[in-house]
Coordinates of C-alpha atoms in Angstrom, one line a residue:
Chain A
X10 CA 33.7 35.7 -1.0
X11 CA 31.9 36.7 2.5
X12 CA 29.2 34.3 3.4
X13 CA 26.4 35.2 4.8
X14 CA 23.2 33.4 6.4
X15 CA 23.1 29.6 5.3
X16 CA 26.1 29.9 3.3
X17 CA 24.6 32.2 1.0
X18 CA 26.5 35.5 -0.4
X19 CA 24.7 38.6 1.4
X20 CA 24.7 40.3 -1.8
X21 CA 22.1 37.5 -3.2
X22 CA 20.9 37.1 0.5
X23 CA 19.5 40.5 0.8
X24 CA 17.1 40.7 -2.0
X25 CA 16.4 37.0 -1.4
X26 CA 15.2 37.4 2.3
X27 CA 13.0 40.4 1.0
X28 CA 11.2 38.0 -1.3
X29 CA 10.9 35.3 1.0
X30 CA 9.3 38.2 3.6
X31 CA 7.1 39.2 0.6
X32 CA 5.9 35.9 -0.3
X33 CA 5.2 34.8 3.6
X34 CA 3.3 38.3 4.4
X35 CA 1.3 37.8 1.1
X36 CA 0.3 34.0 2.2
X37 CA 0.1 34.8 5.7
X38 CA -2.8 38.1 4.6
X39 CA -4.9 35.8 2.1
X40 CA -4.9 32.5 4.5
X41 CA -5.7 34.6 7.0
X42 CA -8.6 35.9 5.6
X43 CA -9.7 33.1 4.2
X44 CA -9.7 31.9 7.9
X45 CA -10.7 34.5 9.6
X46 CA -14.1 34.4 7.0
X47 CA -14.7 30.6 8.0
X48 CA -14.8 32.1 12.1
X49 CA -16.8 34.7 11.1
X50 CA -19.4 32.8 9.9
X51 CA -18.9 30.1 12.8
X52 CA -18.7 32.1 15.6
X53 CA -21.8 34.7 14.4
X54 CA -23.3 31.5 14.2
X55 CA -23.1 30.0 17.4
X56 CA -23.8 33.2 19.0
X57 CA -26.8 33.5 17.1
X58 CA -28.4 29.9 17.5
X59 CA -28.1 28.5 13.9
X60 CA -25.1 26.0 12.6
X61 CA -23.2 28.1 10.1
X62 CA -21.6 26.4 7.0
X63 CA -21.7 23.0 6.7
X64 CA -21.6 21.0 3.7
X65 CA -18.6 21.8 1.8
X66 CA -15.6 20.1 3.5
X67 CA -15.6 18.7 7.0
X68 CA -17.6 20.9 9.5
X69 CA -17.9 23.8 6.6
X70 CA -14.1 24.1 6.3
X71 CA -14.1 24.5 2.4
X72 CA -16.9 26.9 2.0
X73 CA -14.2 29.8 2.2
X74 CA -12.4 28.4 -0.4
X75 CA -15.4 28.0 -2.8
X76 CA -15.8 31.7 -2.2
X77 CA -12.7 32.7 -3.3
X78 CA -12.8 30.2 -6.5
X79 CA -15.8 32.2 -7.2
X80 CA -14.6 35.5 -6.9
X81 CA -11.5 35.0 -8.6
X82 CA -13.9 33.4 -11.8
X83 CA -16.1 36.7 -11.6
X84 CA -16.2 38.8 -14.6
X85 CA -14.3 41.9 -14.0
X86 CA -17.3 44.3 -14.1
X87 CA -16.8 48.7 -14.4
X88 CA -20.1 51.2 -15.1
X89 CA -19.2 53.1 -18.0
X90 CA -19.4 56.3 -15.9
X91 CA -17.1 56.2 -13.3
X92 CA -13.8 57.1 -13.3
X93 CA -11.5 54.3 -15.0
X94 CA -8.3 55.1 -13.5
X95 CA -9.1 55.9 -9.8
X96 CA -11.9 53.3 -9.9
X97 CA -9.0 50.4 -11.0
X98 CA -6.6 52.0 -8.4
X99 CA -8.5 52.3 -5.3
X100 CA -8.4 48.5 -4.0
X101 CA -4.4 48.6 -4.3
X102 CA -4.0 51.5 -2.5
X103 CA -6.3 50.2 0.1
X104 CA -4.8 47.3 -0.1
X105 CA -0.6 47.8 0.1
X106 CA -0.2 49.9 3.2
X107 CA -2.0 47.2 5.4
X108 CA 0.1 45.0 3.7
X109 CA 3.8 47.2 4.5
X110 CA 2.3 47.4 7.8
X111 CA 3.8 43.6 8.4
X112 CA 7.6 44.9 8.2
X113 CA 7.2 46.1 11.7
X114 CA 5.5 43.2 13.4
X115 CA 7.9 41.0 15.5
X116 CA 6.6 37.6 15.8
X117 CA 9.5 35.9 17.3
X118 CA 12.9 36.9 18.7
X119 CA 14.8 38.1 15.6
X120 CA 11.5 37.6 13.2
X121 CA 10.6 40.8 12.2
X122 CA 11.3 41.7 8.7
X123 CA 13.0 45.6 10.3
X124 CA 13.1 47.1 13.6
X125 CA 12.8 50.6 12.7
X126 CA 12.9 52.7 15.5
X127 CA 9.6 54.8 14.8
X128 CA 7.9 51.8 13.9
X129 CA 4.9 52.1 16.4
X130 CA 4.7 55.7 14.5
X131 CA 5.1 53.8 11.0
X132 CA 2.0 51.5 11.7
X133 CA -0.4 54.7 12.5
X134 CA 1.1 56.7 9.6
X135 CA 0.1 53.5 7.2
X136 CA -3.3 52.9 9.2
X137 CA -3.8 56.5 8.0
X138 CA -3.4 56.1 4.6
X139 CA -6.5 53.4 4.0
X140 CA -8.7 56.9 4.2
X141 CA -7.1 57.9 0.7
X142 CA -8.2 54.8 -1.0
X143 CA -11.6 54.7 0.7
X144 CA -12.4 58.3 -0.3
X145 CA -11.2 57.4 -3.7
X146 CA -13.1 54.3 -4.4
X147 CA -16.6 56.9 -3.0
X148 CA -16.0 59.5 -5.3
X149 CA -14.7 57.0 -8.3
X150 CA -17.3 54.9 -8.2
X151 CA -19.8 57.9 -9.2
X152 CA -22.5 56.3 -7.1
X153 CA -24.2 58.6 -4.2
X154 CA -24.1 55.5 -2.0
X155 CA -20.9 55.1 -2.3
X156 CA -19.8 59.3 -2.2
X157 CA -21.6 58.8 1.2
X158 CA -19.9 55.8 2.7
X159 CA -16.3 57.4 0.9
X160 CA -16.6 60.5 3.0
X161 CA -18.2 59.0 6.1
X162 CA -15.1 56.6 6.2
X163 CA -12.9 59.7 5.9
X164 CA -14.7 61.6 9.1
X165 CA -14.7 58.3 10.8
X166 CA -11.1 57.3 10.4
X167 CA -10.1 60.8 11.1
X168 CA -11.3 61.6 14.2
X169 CA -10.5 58.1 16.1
X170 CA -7.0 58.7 14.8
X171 CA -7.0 60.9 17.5
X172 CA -8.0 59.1 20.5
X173 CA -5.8 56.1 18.9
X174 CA -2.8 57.8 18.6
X175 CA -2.9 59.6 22.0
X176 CA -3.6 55.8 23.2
X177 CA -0.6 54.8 21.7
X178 CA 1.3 57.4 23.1
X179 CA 0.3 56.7 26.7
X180 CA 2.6 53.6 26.4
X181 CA 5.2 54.7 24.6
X182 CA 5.8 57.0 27.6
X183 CA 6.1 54.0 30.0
X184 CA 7.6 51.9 27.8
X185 CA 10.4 54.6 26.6
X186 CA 10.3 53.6 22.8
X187 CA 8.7 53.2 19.5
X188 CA 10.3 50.0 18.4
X189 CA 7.4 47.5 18.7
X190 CA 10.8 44.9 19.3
X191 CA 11.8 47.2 22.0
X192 CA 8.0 47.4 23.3
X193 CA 7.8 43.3 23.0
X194 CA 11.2 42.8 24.9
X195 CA 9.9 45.4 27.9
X196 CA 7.4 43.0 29.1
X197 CA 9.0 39.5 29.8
X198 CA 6.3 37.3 31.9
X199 CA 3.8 38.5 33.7
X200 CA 4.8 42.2 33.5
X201 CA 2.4 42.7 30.5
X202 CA 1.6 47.0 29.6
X203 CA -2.1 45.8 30.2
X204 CA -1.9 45.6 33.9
X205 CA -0.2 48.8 34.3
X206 CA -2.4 50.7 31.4
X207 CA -6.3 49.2 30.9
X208 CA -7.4 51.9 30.1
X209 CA -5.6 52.8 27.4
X210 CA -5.9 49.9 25.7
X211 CA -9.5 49.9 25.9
X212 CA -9.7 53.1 24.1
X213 CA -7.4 51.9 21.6
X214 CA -9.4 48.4 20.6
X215 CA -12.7 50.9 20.7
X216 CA -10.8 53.4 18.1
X217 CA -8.8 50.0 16.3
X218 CA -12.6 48.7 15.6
X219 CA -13.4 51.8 14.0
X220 CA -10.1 52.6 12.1
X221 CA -10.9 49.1 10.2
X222 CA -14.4 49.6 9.6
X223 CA -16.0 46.9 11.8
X224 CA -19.3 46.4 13.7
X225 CA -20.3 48.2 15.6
X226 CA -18.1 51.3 13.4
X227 CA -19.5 49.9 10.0
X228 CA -20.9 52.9 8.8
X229 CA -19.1 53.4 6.0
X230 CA -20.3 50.1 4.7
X231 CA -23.6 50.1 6.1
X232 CA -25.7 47.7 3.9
X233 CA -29.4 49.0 5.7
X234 CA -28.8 52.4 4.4
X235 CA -26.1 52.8 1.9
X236 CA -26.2 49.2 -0.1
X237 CA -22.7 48.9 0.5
X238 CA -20.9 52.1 1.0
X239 CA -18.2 52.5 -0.8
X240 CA -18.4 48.9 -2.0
X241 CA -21.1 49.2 -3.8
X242 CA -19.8 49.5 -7.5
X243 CA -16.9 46.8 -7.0
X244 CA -17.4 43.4 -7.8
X245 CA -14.9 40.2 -8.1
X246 CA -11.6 40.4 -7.3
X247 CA -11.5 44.0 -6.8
X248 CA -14.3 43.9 -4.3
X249 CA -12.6 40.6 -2.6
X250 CA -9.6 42.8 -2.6
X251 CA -10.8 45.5 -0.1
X252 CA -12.0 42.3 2.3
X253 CA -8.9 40.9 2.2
X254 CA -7.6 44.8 3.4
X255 CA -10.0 44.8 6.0
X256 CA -9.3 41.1 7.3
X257 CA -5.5 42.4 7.1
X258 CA -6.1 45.5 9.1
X259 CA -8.0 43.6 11.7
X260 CA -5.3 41.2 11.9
X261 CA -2.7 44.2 12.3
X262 CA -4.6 45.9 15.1
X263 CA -4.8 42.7 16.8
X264 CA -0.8 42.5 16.2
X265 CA -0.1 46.0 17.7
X266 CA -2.5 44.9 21.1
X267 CA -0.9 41.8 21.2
X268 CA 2.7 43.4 21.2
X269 CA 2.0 46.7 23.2
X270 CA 0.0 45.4 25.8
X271 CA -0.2 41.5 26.1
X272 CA 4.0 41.0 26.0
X273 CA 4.2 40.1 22.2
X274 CA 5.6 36.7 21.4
X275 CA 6.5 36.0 25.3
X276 CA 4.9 32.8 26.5
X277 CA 6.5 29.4 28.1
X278 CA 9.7 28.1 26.8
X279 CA 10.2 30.9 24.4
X280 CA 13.4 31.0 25.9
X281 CA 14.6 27.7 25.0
X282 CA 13.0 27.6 21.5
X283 CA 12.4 31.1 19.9
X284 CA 10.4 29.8 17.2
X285 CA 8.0 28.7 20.0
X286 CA 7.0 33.3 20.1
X287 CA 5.0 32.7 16.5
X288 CA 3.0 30.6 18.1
X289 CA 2.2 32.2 21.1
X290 CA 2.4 35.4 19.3
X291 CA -0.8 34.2 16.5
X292 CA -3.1 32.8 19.9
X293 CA -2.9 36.1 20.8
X294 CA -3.5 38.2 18.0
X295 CA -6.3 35.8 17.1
X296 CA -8.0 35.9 20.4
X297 CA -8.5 39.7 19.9
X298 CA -9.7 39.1 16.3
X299 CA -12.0 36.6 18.1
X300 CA -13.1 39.6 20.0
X301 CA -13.5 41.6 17.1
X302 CA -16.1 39.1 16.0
X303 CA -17.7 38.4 18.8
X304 CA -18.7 42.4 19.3
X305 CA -19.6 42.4 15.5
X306 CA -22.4 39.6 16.2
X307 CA -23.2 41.3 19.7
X308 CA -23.3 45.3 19.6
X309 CA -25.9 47.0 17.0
X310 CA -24.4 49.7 14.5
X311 CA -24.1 53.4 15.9
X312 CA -25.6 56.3 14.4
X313 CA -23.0 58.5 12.7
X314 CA -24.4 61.3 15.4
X315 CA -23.3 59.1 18.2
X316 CA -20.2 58.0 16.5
X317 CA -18.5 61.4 16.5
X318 CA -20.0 62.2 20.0
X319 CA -18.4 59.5 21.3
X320 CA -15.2 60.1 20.1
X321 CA -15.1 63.8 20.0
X322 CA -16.9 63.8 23.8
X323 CA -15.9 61.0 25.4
X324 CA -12.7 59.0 24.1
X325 CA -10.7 62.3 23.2
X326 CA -11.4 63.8 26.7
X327 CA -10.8 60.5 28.3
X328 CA -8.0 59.8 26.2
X329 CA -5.5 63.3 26.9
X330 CA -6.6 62.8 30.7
X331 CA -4.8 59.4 30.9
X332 CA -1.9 61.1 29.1
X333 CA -1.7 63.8 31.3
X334 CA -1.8 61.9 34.6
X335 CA 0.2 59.2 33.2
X336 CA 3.0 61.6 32.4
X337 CA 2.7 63.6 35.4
X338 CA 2.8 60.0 37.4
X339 CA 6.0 59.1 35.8
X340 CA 7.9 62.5 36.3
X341 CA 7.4 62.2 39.8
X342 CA 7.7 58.9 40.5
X343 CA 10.5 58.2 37.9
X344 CA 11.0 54.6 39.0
X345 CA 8.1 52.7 39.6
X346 CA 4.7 52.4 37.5
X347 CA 2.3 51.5 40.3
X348 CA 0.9 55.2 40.0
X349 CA 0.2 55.0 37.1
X350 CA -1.1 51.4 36.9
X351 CA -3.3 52.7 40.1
X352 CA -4.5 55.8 38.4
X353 CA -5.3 54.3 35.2
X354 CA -7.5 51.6 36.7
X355 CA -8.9 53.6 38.9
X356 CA -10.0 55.6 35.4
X357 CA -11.2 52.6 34.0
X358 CA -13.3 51.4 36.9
X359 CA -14.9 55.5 36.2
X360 CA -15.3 55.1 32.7
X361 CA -16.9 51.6 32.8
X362 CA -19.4 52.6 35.9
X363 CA -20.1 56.3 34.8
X364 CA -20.8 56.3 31.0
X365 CA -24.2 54.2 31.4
X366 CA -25.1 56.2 34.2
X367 CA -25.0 59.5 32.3
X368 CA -26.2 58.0 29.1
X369 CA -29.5 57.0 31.1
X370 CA -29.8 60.5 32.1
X371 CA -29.8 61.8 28.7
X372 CA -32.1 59.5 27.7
X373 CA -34.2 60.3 30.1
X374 CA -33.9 64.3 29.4
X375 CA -34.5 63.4 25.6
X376 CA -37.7 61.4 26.5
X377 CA -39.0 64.3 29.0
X378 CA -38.5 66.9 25.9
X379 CA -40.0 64.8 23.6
X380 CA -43.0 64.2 26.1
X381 CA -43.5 68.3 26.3
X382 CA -43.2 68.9 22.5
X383 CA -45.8 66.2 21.2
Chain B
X2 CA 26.1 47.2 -6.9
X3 CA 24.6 48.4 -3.3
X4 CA 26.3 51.6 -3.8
X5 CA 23.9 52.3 -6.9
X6 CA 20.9 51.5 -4.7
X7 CA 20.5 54.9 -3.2
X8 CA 21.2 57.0 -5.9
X9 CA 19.0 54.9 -7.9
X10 CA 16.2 55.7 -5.8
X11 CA 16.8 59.2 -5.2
X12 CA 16.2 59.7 -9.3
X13 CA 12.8 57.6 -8.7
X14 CA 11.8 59.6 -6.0
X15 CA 12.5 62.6 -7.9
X16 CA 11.1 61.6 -11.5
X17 CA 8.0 60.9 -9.3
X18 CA 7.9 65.1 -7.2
X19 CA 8.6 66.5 -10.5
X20 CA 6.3 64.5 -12.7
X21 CA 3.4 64.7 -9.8
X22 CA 4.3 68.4 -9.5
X23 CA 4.0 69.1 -13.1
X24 CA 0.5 66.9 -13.2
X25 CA -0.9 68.9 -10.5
X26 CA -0.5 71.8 -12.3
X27 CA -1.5 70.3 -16.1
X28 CA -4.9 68.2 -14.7
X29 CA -8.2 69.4 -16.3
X30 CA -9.6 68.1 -13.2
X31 CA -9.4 69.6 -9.4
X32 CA -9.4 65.8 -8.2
X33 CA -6.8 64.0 -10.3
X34 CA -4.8 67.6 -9.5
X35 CA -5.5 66.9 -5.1
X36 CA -4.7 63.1 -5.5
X37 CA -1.3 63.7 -7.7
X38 CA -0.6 66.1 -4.8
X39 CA -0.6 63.3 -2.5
X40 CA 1.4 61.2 -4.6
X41 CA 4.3 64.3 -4.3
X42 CA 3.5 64.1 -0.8
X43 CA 4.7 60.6 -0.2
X44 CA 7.9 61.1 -2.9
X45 CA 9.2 64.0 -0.5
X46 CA 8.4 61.4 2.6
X47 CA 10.6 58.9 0.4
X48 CA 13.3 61.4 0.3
X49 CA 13.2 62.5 3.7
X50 CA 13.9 58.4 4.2
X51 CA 16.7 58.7 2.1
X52 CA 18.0 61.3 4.5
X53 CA 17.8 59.4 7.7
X54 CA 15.1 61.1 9.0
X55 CA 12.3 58.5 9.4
X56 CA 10.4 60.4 11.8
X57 CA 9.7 63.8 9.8
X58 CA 9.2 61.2 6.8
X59 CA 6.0 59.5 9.3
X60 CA 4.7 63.0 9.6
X61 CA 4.7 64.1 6.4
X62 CA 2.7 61.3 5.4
X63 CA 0.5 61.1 8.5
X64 CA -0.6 64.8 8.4
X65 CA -0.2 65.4 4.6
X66 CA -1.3 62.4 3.0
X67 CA -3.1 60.8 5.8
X68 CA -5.2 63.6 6.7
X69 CA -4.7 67.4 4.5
X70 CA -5.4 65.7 0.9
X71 CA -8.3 63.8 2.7
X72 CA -9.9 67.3 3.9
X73 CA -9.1 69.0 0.2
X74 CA -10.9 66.2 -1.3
X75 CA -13.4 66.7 0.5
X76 CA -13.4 70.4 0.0
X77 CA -13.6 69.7 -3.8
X78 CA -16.3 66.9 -3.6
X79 CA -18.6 69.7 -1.8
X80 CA -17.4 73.0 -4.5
X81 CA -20.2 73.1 -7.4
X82 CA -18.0 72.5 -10.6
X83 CA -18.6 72.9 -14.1
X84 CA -19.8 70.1 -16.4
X85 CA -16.6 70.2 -18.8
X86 CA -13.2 70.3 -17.8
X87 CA -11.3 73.7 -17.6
X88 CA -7.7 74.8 -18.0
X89 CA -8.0 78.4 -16.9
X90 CA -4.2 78.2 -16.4
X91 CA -2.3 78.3 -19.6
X92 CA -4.5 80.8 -21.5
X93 CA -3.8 84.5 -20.4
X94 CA -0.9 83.7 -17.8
X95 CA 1.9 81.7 -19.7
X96 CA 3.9 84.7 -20.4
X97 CA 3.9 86.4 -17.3
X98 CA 4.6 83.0 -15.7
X99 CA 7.6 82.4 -17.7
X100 CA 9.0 85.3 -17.2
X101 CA 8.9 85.0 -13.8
X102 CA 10.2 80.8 -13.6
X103 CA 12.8 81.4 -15.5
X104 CA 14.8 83.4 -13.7
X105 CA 14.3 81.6 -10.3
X106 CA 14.9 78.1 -12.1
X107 CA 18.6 79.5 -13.3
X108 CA 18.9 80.6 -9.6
X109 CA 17.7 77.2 -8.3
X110 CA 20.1 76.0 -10.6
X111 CA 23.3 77.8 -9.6
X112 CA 22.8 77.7 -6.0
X113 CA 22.1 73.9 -6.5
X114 CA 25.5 73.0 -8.5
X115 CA 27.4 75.7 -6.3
X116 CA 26.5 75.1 -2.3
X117 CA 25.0 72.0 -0.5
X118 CA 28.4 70.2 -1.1
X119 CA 28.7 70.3 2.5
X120 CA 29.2 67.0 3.3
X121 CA 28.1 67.5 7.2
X122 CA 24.6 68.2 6.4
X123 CA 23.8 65.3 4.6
X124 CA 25.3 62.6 6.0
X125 CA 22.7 63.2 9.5
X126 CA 22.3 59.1 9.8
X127 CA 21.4 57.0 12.4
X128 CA 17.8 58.2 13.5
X129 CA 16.4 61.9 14.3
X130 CA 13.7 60.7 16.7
X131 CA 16.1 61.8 19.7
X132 CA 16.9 65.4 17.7
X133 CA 13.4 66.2 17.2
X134 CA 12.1 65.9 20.4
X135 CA 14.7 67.6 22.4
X136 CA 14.8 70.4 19.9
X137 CA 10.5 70.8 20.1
X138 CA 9.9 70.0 23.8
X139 CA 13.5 71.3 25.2
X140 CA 15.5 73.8 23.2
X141 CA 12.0 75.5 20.8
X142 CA 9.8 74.7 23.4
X143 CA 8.4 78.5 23.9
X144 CA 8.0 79.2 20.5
X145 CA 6.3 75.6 19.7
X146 CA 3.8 76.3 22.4
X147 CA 3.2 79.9 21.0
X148 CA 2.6 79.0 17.4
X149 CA 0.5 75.9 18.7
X150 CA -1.3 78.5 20.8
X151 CA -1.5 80.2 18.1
X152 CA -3.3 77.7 15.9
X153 CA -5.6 77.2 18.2
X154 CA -6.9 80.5 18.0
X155 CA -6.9 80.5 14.5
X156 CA -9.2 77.4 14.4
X157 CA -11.4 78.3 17.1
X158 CA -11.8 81.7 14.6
X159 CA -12.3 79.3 11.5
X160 CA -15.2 77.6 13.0
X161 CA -16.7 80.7 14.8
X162 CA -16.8 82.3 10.9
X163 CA -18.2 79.4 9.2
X164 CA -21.0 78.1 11.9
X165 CA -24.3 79.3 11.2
X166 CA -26.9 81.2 13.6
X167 CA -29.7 78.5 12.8
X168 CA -29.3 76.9 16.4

């Protein structure tokens, strides 16, 4: 009989370690959101003067959990007029590509539940899918609200695909792979992607906060003008059930930053013990979510005008010019990245410094027209 | 019992194109017919898996399911449509429509249980990112810019026809 990992036939390990992988995803997406809800509330809180929850649990701690007790005791609630089938889908097929999207994420050396080699391309082609269910919950819900929210999450989501993807590809150019292992393992110490390519992955975190819907991208949820979007007809566990996919996505944006431009799970001592990269690997992804929540409570939501002109008219320009000059960089310098870490700050430092500047002016233009009209 | 695996999920994948094929066509309604579309979508990406040919399988779900059905739901959402359900399909054309299917699916059939027992086309493991590339950006790589080129112009036309004079 062969024997495989802990003395365990393969043919019983195999479906065993995919359960296991299930199981740990599954806890690892609803303890996360249950903790990333408890920073949301704290952090918007200190940011915005006031204490935040409080009284149930030490510092607050339990009020998450309350919530969820609650939702999970909701009556499951439907209008008689919408559309039974797509309506009861929708959530789950929000819900199950952000959750295949863990296969690909390596936390440690030799934790990853597969190392596919397009697995940079799987996690876009999942990120992709969320549109489907979105648009499916707006038009199910036979609500105009949430019609409204369905479709702007569809023109959202795909537009900055574009700019995310062409991100993405800058550093799959310098790296030379789509393996996110591959990507971790081609920055050991302090030879993270970011210091060679900022500017790509500030477009990507500006497109990765509107591929998951958060401030200041929330239009698609926007409770000032639409109730809540494509939310609005869902309630209970089917409504908590679209959070917990938004939580998750956030969570797997942060991942794919962490691991294509902050070195993954490398840290101190990860050498000695690998089990040491899961740690190191969660401080990082949760210091971008940390970001993500820290814009939320800071920026104010965009119009969906200035949404698409700043994707369409700045990011997808800005985006295919840092492609072009990165890969012109590399062919003739084939075997250092100094040009391209040059040029691409050098883009940054234009981007950062010029896009007020010409925003003022076309503020100012607006005003002047507006002054000769009235 | 791991040899069963694979054929086990090529008859999934294909209970789930035929059956989604078959709905698309039979739907009373233009939406459940675009959204069982999608679901064939992902089936054929499934099969392209089985294949070994992950990347093309990305693509097709990327730019089919991702973002094509997306754009025909939208089409649909913004297409007046008749208070009750219609099945214009199966009232004048059933005849003419079997005349024609049957024929190809004997064809389908024959050439199905005759060729493809090549055993060099299938068994095209081991990854086709490498493949792909070289054959679009090396060995196609005029004809790939001319068709893009192409497309271009054809969308450029699109939105010249379809923009208004209002402004």
């Amino acid at each position: 009989m062969p024997v495989g990992p802990f003395g365990i036939d393969p043919a019983i390990w195999a479906p065993l370690r995919l359960v296991i992988a299930v199981l740990l995803v599954v806890g690892l997406v609803f303890n996360g959101a249950l903790a990333q809800i408890y920073l949301e509330r704290k952090i918007q809180a200190v940011i915005q003067d006031r204490l935040g929850p409080l009284h149930t649990g030490p510092w607050g701690l339990l009020q998450t959990f309350a919530d969820a007790i609650k939702l999970l005791g909701k009556e499951d609630i439907r209008a008689r007029l919408t559309d039974k089938w797509f309506f009861l889908a929708a959530p789950s097929i929000v819900f199950s590509p952000m959750l295949a999207s863990y296969v690909v994420i390596p936390f440690a050396p030799g934790i990853v539940g597969a190392d596919l080699n397009v697995g940079l391309l799987y996690l876009t082609t999942l990120g992709s899918m969320t549109v489907l269910g979105i648009v499916i919950a707006g038009w199910a819900s036979n609500n105009k609200y949430s019609l409204i929210g369905g479709l702007r999450s569809a023109g959202q989501l795909i537009s900055y695909e574009v700019p995310q993807i062409v991100s993405l590809v800058t550093v799959v150019l310098v790296v030379g792979t789509l393996s996110m292992v591959g990507i971790a393992e081609s920055q050991p110490g302090w030879q993270l992607n970011f210091l060679v390519l900022p500017l790509a992955f500030v477009t990507y975190f500006i497109a990765g906060l509107a591929e998951t819907n958060r401030a200041p991208f929330d239009l698609p949820e926007a409770e000032s003008e639409l109730v809540a979007g494509f939310l609005t007809e869902y309630s209970g566990m089917r409504w908590a059930i679209f959070f917990l996919a938004e939580y998750g996505e956030v969570t797997v944006v942060s991942s794919i930053v962490t691991t294509l431009w902050f070195g993954a799970w490398h840290g101190p001592f990860v050498e000695v013990f690998p089990l040491l990269g899961v740690l190191w690997f969660t401080l990082k992804t949760y210091f971008f979510v940390l970001v993500f929540m820290w814009i939320r409570a800071t920026l104010p939501r965009l119009r969906i005008d200035q949404l698409m002109s700043l994707c369409w008219k700045v990011l997808i320009p800005l985006t295919l010019t840092n492609l072009v000059v990165t890969a012109t960089l590399l062919l003739v310098f084939p075997n250092t990245v100094l040009p391209v870490a040059i040029a691409n700050w050098i883009l940054l430092a234009a981007f950062v410094l010029v896009l007020p500047y010409v925003q003022r002016r076309r503020l100012v233009a607006l005003r002047e027209r507006l002054r000769t009209a009235a | 019992m791991l040899d069963l695996i694979e054929p086990a999920l090529f008859a999934i994948l294909t209970i789930g194109i035929v059956s989604a094929g078959v709905g698309v066509v039979l739907a009373n309604r233009i939406t459940t017919s675009a959204l069982l579309m999608a679901f064939t979508f992902l089936n054929i990406a499934g099969m392209f898996v089985l294949l070994g040919a992950e990347t093309v399988a990305m693509f097709q779900v990327l730019i089919y399911v991702g973002a094509i059905t997306v754009l025909i739901l939208y089409g649909v959402m913004f297409t007046p449509q008749s208070a009750r359900p219609y099945g214009l399909f199966f009232q004048t054309q059933k005849y003419w429509a079997a005349l024609f299917v049957v024929p190809i699916a004997i064809f389908v059939a024959f050439v199905g249980s005759v060729g493809f027992h090549d055993s060099a086309t299938v068994g095209a493991k081991g990854g086709d990112l490498m493949p792909l590339a070289t054959s679009v950006f090396r060995d196609f790589a005029f004809p790939f810019e001319v068709a893009s080129v192409l497309l271009l112009a054809a969308m450029v036309g699109a939105i010249v026809l379809v923009k208004r004079d209002e402004d």
